[in-house]
Coordinates of C-alpha atoms in Angstrom, one line a residue:
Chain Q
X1 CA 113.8 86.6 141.7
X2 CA 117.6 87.0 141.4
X3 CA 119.2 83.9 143.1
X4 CA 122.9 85.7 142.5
X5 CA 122.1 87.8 146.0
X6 CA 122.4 85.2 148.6
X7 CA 125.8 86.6 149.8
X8 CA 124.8 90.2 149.9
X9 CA 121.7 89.6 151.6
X10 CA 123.2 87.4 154.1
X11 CA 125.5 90.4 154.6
X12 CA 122.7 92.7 154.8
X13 CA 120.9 90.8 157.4
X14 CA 123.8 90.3 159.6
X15 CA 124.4 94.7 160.0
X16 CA 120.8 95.1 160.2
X17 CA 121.1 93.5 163.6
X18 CA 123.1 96.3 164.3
X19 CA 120.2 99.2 163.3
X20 CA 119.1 101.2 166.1
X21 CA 115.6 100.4 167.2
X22 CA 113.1 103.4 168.1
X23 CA 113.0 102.1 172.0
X24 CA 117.2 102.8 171.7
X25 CA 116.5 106.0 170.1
X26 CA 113.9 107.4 172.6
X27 CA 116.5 106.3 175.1
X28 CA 119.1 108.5 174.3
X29 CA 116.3 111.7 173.3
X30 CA 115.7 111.0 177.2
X31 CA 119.7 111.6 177.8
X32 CA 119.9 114.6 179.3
X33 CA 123.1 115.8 177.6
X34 CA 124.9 115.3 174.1
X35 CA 127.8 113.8 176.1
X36 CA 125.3 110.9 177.1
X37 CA 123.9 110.6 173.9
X38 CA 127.6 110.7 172.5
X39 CA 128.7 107.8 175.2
X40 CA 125.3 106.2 174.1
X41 CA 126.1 106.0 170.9
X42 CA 129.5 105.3 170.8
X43 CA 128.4 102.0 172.3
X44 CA 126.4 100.9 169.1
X45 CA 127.6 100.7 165.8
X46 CA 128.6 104.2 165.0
X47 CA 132.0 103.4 168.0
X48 CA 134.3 105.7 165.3
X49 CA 136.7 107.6 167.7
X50 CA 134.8 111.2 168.2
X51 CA 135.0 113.4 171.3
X52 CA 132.9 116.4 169.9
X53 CA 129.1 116.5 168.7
X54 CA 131.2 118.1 165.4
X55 CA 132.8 115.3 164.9
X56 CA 129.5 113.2 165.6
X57 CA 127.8 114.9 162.4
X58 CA 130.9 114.3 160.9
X59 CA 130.4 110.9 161.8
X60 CA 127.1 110.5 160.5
X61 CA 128.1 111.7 156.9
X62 CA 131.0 109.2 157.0
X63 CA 128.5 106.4 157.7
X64 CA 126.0 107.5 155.2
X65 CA 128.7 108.1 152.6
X66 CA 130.2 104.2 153.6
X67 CA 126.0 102.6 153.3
X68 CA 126.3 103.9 150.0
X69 CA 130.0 102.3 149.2
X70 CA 128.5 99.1 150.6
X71 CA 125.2 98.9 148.2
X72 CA 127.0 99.8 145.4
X73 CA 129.7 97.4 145.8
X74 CA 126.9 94.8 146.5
X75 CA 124.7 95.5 143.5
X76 CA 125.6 93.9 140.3
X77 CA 123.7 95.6 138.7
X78 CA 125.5 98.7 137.7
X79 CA 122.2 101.0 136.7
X80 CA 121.1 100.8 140.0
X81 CA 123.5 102.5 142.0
X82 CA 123.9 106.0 139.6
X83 CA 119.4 105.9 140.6
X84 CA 119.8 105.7 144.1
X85 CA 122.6 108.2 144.3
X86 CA 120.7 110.9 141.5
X87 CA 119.1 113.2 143.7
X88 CA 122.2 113.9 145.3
X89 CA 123.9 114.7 141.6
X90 CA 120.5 116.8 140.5
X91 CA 121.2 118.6 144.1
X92 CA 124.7 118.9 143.4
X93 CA 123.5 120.6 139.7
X94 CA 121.4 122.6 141.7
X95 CA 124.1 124.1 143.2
X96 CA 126.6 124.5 140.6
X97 CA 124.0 126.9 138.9
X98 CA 123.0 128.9 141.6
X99 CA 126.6 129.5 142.1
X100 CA 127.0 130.6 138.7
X101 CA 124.9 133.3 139.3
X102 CA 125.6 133.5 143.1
X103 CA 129.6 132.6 144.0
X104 CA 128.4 133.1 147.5
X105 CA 126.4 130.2 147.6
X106 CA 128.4 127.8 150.0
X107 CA 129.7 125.0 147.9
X108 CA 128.0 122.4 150.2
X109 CA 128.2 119.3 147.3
X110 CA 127.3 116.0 148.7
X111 CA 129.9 113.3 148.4
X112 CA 127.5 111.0 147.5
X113 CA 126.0 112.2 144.0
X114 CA 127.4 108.9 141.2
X115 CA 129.2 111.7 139.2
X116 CA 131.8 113.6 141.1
X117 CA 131.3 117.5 141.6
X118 CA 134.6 118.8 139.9
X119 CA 133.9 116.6 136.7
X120 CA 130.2 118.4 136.9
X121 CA 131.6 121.8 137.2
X122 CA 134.3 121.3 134.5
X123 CA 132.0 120.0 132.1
X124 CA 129.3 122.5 132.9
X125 CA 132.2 125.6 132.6
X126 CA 133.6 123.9 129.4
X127 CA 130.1 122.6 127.5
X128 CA 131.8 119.2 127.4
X129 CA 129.2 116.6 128.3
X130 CA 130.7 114.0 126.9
X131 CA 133.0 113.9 130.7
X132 CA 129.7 113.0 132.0
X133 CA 127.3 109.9 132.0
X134 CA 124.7 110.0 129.1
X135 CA 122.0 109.4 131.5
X136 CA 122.4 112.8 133.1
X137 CA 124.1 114.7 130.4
X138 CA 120.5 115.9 128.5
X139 CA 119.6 117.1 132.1
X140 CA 122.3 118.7 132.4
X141 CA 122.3 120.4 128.8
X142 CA 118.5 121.2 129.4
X143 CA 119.3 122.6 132.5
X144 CA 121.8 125.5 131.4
X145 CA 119.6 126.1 128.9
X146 CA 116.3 126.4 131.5
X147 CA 118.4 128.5 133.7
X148 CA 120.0 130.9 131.4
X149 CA 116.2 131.7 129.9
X150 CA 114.1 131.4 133.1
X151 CA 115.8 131.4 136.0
X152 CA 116.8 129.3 139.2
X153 CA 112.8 128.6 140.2
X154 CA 112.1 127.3 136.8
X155 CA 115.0 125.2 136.9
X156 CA 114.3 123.6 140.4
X157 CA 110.9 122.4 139.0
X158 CA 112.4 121.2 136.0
X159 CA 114.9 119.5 137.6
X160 CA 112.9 117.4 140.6
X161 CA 110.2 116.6 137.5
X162 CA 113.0 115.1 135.8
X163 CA 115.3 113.3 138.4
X164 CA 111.3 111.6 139.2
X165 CA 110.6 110.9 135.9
X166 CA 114.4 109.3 135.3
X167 CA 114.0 107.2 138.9
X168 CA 110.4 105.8 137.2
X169 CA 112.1 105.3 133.7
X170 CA 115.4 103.3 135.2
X171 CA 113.1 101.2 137.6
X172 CA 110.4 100.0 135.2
X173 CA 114.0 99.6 133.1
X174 CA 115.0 97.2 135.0
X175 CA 111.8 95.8 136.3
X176 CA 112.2 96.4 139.7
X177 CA 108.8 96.6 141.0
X178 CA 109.9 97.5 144.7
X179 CA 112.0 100.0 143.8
X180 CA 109.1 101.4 141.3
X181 CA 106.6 101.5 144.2
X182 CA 108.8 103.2 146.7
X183 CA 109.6 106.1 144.4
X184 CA 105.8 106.8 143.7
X185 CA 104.9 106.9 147.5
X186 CA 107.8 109.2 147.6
X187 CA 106.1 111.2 144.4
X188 CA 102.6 110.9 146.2
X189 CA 104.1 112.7 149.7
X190 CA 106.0 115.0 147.6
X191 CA 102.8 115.9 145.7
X192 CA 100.7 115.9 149.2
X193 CA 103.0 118.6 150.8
X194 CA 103.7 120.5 147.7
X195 CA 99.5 120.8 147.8
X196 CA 99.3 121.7 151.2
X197 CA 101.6 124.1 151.4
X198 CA 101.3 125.9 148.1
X199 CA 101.4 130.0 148.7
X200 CA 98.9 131.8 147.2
X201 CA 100.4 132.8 143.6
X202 CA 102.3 129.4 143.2
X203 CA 99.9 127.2 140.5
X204 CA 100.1 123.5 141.9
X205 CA 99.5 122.1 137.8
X206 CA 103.2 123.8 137.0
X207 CA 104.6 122.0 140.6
X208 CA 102.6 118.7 140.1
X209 CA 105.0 115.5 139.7
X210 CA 103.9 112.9 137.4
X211 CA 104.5 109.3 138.3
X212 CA 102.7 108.6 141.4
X213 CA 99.9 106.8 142.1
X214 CA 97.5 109.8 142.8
X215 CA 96.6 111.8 139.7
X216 CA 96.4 115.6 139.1
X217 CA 92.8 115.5 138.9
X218 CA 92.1 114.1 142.0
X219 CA 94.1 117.6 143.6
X220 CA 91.4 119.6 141.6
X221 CA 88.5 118.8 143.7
X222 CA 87.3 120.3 147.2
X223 CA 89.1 119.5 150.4
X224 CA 87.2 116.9 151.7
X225 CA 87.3 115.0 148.3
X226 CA 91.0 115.0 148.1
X227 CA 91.9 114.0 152.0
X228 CA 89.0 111.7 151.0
X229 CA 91.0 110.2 148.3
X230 CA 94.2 110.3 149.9
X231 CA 92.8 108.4 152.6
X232 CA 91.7 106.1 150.8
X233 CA 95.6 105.7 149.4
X234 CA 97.4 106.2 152.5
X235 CA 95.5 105.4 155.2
X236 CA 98.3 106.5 157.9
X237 CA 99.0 110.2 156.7
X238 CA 98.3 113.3 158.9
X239 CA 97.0 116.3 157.2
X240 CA 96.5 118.7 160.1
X241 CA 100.4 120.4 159.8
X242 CA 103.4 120.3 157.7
X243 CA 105.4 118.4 160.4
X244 CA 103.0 115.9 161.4
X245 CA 102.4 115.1 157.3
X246 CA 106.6 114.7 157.3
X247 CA 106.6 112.9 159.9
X248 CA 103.7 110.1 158.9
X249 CA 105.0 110.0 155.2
X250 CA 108.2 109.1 156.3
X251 CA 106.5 106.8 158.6
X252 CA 104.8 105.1 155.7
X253 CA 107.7 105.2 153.7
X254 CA 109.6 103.0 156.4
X255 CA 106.6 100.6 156.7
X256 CA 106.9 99.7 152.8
X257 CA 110.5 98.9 152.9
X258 CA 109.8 96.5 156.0
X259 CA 108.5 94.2 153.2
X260 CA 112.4 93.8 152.1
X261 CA 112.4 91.6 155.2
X262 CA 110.7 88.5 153.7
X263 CA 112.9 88.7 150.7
X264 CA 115.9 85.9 151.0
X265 CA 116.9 87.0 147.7
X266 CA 117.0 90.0 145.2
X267 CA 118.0 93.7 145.7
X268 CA 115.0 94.5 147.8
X269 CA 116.7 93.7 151.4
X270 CA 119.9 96.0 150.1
X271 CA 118.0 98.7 149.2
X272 CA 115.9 98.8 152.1
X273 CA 118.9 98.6 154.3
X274 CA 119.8 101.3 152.1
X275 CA 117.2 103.7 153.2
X276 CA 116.3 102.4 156.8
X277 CA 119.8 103.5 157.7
X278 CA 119.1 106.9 156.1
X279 CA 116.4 106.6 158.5
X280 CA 118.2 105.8 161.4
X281 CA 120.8 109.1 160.3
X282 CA 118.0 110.8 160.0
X283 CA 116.5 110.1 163.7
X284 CA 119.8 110.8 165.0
X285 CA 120.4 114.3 163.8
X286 CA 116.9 114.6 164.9
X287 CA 118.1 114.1 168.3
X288 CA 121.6 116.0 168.3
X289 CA 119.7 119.0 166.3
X290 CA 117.0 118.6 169.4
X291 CA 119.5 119.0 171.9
X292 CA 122.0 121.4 170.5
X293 CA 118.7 123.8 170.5
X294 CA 117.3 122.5 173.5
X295 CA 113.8 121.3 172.5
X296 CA 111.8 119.5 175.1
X297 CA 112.4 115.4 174.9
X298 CA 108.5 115.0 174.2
X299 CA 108.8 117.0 171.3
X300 CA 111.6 115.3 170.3
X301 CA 110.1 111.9 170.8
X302 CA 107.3 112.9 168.9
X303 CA 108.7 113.8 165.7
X304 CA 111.3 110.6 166.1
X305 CA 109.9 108.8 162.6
X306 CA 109.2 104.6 162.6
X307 CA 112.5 102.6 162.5
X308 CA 113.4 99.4 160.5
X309 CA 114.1 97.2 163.3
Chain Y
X1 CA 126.1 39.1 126.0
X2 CA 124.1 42.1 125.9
X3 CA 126.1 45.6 126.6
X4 CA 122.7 47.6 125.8
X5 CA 120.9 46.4 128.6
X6 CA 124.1 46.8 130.9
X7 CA 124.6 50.7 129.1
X8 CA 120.9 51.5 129.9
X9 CA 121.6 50.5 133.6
X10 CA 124.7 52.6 134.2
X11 CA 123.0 55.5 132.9
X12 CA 120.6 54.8 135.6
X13 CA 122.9 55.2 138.1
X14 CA 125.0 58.2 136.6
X15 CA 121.1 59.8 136.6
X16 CA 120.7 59.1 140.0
X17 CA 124.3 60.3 141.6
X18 CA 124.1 63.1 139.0
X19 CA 120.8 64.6 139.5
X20 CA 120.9 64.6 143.1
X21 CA 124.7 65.7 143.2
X22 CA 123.8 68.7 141.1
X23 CA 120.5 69.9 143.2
X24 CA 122.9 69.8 146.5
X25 CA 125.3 71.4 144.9
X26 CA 123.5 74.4 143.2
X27 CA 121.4 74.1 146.8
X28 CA 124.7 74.1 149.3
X29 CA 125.8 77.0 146.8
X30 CA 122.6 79.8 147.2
X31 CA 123.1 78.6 151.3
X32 CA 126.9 78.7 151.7
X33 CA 126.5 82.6 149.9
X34 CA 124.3 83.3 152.2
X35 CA 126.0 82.0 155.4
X36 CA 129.8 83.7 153.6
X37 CA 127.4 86.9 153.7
X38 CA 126.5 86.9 157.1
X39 CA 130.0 85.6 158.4
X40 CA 132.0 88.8 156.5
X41 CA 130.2 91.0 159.3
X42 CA 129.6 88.3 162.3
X43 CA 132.3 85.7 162.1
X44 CA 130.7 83.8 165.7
X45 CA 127.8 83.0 163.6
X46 CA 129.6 79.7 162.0
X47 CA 128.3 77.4 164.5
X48 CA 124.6 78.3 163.8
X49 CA 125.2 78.6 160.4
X50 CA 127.1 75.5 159.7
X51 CA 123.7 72.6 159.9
X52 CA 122.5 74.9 157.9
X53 CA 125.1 74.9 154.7
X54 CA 125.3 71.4 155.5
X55 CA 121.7 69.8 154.9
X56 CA 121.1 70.7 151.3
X57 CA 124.1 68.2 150.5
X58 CA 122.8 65.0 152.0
X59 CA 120.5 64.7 148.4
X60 CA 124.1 64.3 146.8
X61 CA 124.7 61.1 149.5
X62 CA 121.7 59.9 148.4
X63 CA 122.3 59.9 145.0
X64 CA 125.7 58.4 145.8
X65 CA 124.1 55.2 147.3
X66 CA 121.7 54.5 145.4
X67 CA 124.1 54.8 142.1
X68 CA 126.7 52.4 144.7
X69 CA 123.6 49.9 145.1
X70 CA 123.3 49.6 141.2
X71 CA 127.0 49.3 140.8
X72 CA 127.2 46.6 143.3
X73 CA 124.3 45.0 141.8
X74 CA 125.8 45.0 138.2
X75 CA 128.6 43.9 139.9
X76 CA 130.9 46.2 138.6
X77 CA 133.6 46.3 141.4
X78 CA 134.3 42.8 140.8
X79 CA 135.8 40.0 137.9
X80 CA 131.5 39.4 137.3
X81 CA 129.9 41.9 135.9
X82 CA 125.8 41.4 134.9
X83 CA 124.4 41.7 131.7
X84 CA 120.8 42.2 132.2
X85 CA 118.8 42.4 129.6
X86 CA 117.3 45.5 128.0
X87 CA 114.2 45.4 129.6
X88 CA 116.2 44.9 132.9
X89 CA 118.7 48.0 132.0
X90 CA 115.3 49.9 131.8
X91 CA 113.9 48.7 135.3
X92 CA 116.9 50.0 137.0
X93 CA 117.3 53.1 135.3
X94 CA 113.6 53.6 135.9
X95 CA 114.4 52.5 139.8
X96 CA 116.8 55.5 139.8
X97 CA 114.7 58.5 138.7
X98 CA 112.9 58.9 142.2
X99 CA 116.5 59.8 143.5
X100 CA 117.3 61.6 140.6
X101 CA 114.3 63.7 140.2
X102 CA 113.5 64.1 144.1
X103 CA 116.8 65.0 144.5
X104 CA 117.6 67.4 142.1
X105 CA 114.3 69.7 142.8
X106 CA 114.6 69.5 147.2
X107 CA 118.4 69.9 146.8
X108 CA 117.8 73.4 145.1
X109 CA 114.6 74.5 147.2
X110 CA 116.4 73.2 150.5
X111 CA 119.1 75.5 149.7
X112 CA 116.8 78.7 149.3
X113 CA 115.0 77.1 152.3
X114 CA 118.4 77.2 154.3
X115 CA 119.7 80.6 152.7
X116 CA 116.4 82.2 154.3
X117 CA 117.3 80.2 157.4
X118 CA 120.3 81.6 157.6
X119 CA 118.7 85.1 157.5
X120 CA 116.5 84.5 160.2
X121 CA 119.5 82.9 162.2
X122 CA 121.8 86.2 161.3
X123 CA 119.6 88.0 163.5
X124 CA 118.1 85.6 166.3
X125 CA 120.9 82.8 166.5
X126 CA 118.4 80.9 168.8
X127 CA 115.5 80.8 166.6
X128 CA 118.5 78.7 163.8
X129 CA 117.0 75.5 165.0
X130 CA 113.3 76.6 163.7
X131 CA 114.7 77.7 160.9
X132 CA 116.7 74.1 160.1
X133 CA 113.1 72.1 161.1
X134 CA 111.4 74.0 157.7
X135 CA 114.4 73.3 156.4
X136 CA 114.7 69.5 157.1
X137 CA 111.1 68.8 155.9
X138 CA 112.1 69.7 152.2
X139 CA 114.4 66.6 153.1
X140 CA 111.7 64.3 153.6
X141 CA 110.6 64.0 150.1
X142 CA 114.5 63.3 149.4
X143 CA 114.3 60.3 151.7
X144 CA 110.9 59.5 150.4
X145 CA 112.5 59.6 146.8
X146 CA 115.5 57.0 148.3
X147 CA 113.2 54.8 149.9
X148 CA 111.5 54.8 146.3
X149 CA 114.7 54.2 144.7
X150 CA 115.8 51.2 147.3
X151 CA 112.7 49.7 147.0
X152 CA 112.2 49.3 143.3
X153 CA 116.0 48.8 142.4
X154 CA 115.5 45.6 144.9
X155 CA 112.0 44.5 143.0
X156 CA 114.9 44.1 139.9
X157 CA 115.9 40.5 139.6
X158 CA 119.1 39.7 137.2

């Protein structure tokens, strides 16, 4: 255990007081206009001045963008951060690509990728990788090189195997076991619902993800034998539809992290603040989404996902 | 006159304030982090927080008196200073481990005790005085450890 995190911990501990709790959140679903749930709100931690629901999502990317500043500047060690933050440079990379074929695409890049867009784009345009870390610059090189022989689908496989496989490889790195085992429940769901909801030419052996807990073999059997042995895994998943399987995976996913809590030391309690309060931004937009396109409240309440607090 | 005996006995005591000064130290440290942690967001927390920071350091006190006990014995705040003999320099250095020992290992596992504390007390401010019982019975095998010390440093006769 890492003794050196007593002062971000404490920290931690101290906001996660302020995390919204899923009685709060049913509360304002139940508000029967965004101005309520915006007055609601405002009265928690997210009181930034806004007037508009605009300025709410705006709001909400602000506070995810400043968890991230906050973990990062709390985490000594500096290989950690660049992990949490890759899927948001591999979706970034995504991007870039498509738009090389496509300069329609919108140029939504997320702030919160570890390498910053422009220095992507400039040293994808140029061929200079050395701009970039050498963590992500084989990806990157691979990645042209996918794309420019196979095409954007090929390259979207390629490039969630790899941001999985580099997530495992850092972890077990740095021998952070929590860490490890979050990303392979994440592989496992991703695996689950790329199963269920393969179409009919798509081969699930060129999709499959390796790194989880469940194998590719065990997806080779009959139905019954592979909810059987997912079952036996996850205990808490929903099969029946792609929302409900969302929904308890994300579930799950919160009920691992609440093991953080008995941790007085270590990165475990920042990196589940980390991701409960994606959780929480996650719930919220649920909610704004909800009402901007007037869904009923029980439906809303229904697909609200487990909260840290 | 014999200085070896009267060397062996002053390491004693440097044992015993040392030791047990450390463990509170390295202990007030991982609890004082902790406490600094939860203040940068909730500043009204100090008052909860506070026993909490504080009890690691009483090993350090305890250290401090027993080493004061051995100096007095010895003498060495006065014009007559003790020379026990060897053997003797050994009994009191030996009278000054439990201190030293006790206090060093519940000084550095009160701290983590109290930096969890301070964790639970971050969010429910009233359950802090739970938290500081768990923490005050790591203290008892301090005390145990004095009452050790006291004991046999009195069972030394110069």
């Amino acid at each position: 255990m890492n003794h050196n995190y007593a002062y971000a911990v404490g920290k931690i501990r101290a906001l996660e007081k302020r995390l919204l709790s899923k009685s709060f959140l049913e509360k304002i679903a139940e508000s029967g206009s965004l101005e309520a749930i915006t007055q609601d709100i405002r009265e928690t931690a997210y009181s930034g001045e806004f007037a508009e629901e605009r300025e709410l999502f705006s709001l909400l990317r602000n506070e995810r963008k400043a968890t991230y500043n906050l973990i990062e500047k709390l985490l000594e060690e500096p290989s950690l951060s660049p992990l949490l933050r890759l899927r948001y440079d591999i979706h970034n990379l995504k991007l870039l690509l498509k738009k090389e074929i496509d300069r329609s695409v919108s140029a939504d890049f997320s702030p919160l990728g570890a390498i910053s867009p422009s220095l992507l784009e400039k040293a994808i345009q140029n061929k200079a990788f050395l701009q970039i870390p050498s963590y992500f610059r084989e990806i990157a090189k691979k990645s042209i090189a996918l794309f420019q022989a196979e095409g954007i689908k090929q390259l979207e496989q390629f490039l969630d195997k790899e941001m999985w496989k580099l997530t495992l490889d850092e972890s077990k790195e740095i021998k952070n076991i929590f860490l490890e085992e979050f990303f392979k429940l994440q592989i496992d769901f991703l695996n689950i619902r790329n199963f269920f909801s393969l179409g009919e030419k798509e081969n699930f052996d060129v999709i499959f993800i390796v790194g989880g807990r469940l194998e590719k073999k065990i997806f080779k059997k009959e139905r019954a034998a592979i909810e059987k042995k997912i079952f036996f895994f996850y205990s808490g998943l929903e099969l029946d539809e792609t929302s409900s399987l969302e929904k308890s995976s994300d579930d799950l996913l919160i009920n691992y992290i609440k093991k953080a809590k008995i941790y007085s030391f270590g990165t475990e309690p920042l990196i589940a603040y980390l991701f409960a309060k994606e959780g929480e931004l996650k719930n919220i937009k649920l909610i704004l989404l909800g009402k901007l396109n007037n869904i009923g409240v029980s439906v809303i309440k229904e697909n609200l996902r487990e909260t840290y607090v | 006159m014999n200085m070896i005996g009267l060397a062996i006995a002053m390491v004693g005591a440097a044992f015993a304030i040392g030791f047990a000064g450390a463990g509170s130290s390295i202990g007030i440290g991982y609890a004082g982090q902790a406490a600094n942690g939860v203040l940068s967001e909730d500043p009204e927390k100090f008052g909860p927080m506070l026993l909490l920071v504080a009890l690691p350091g009483t090993q350090g006190f305890y250290g401090f008196l027993v080493s004061f006990l051995v100096i007095m014995k010895l003498g060495l705040l006065g014009a007559n200073i003790a020379h026990p003999s060897v053997a003797q320099g050994w009994q009191i250095l030996g009278a000054c481990l439990p201190i030293a020992i006790t206090g060093f290992a519940s000084g550095i596992h009160q701290g983590k005790v109290c930096a969890a504390g301070i964790g639970v007390a971050a969010k429910q401010p009233v359950a802090s005085m739970r938290a500081l019982i768990y923490a005050a019975l790591v203290e008892t095998y301090a005390v145990l450890g004095l009452v050790a010390s006291i004991f046999l440093l009195q069972g030394v006769k110069l």
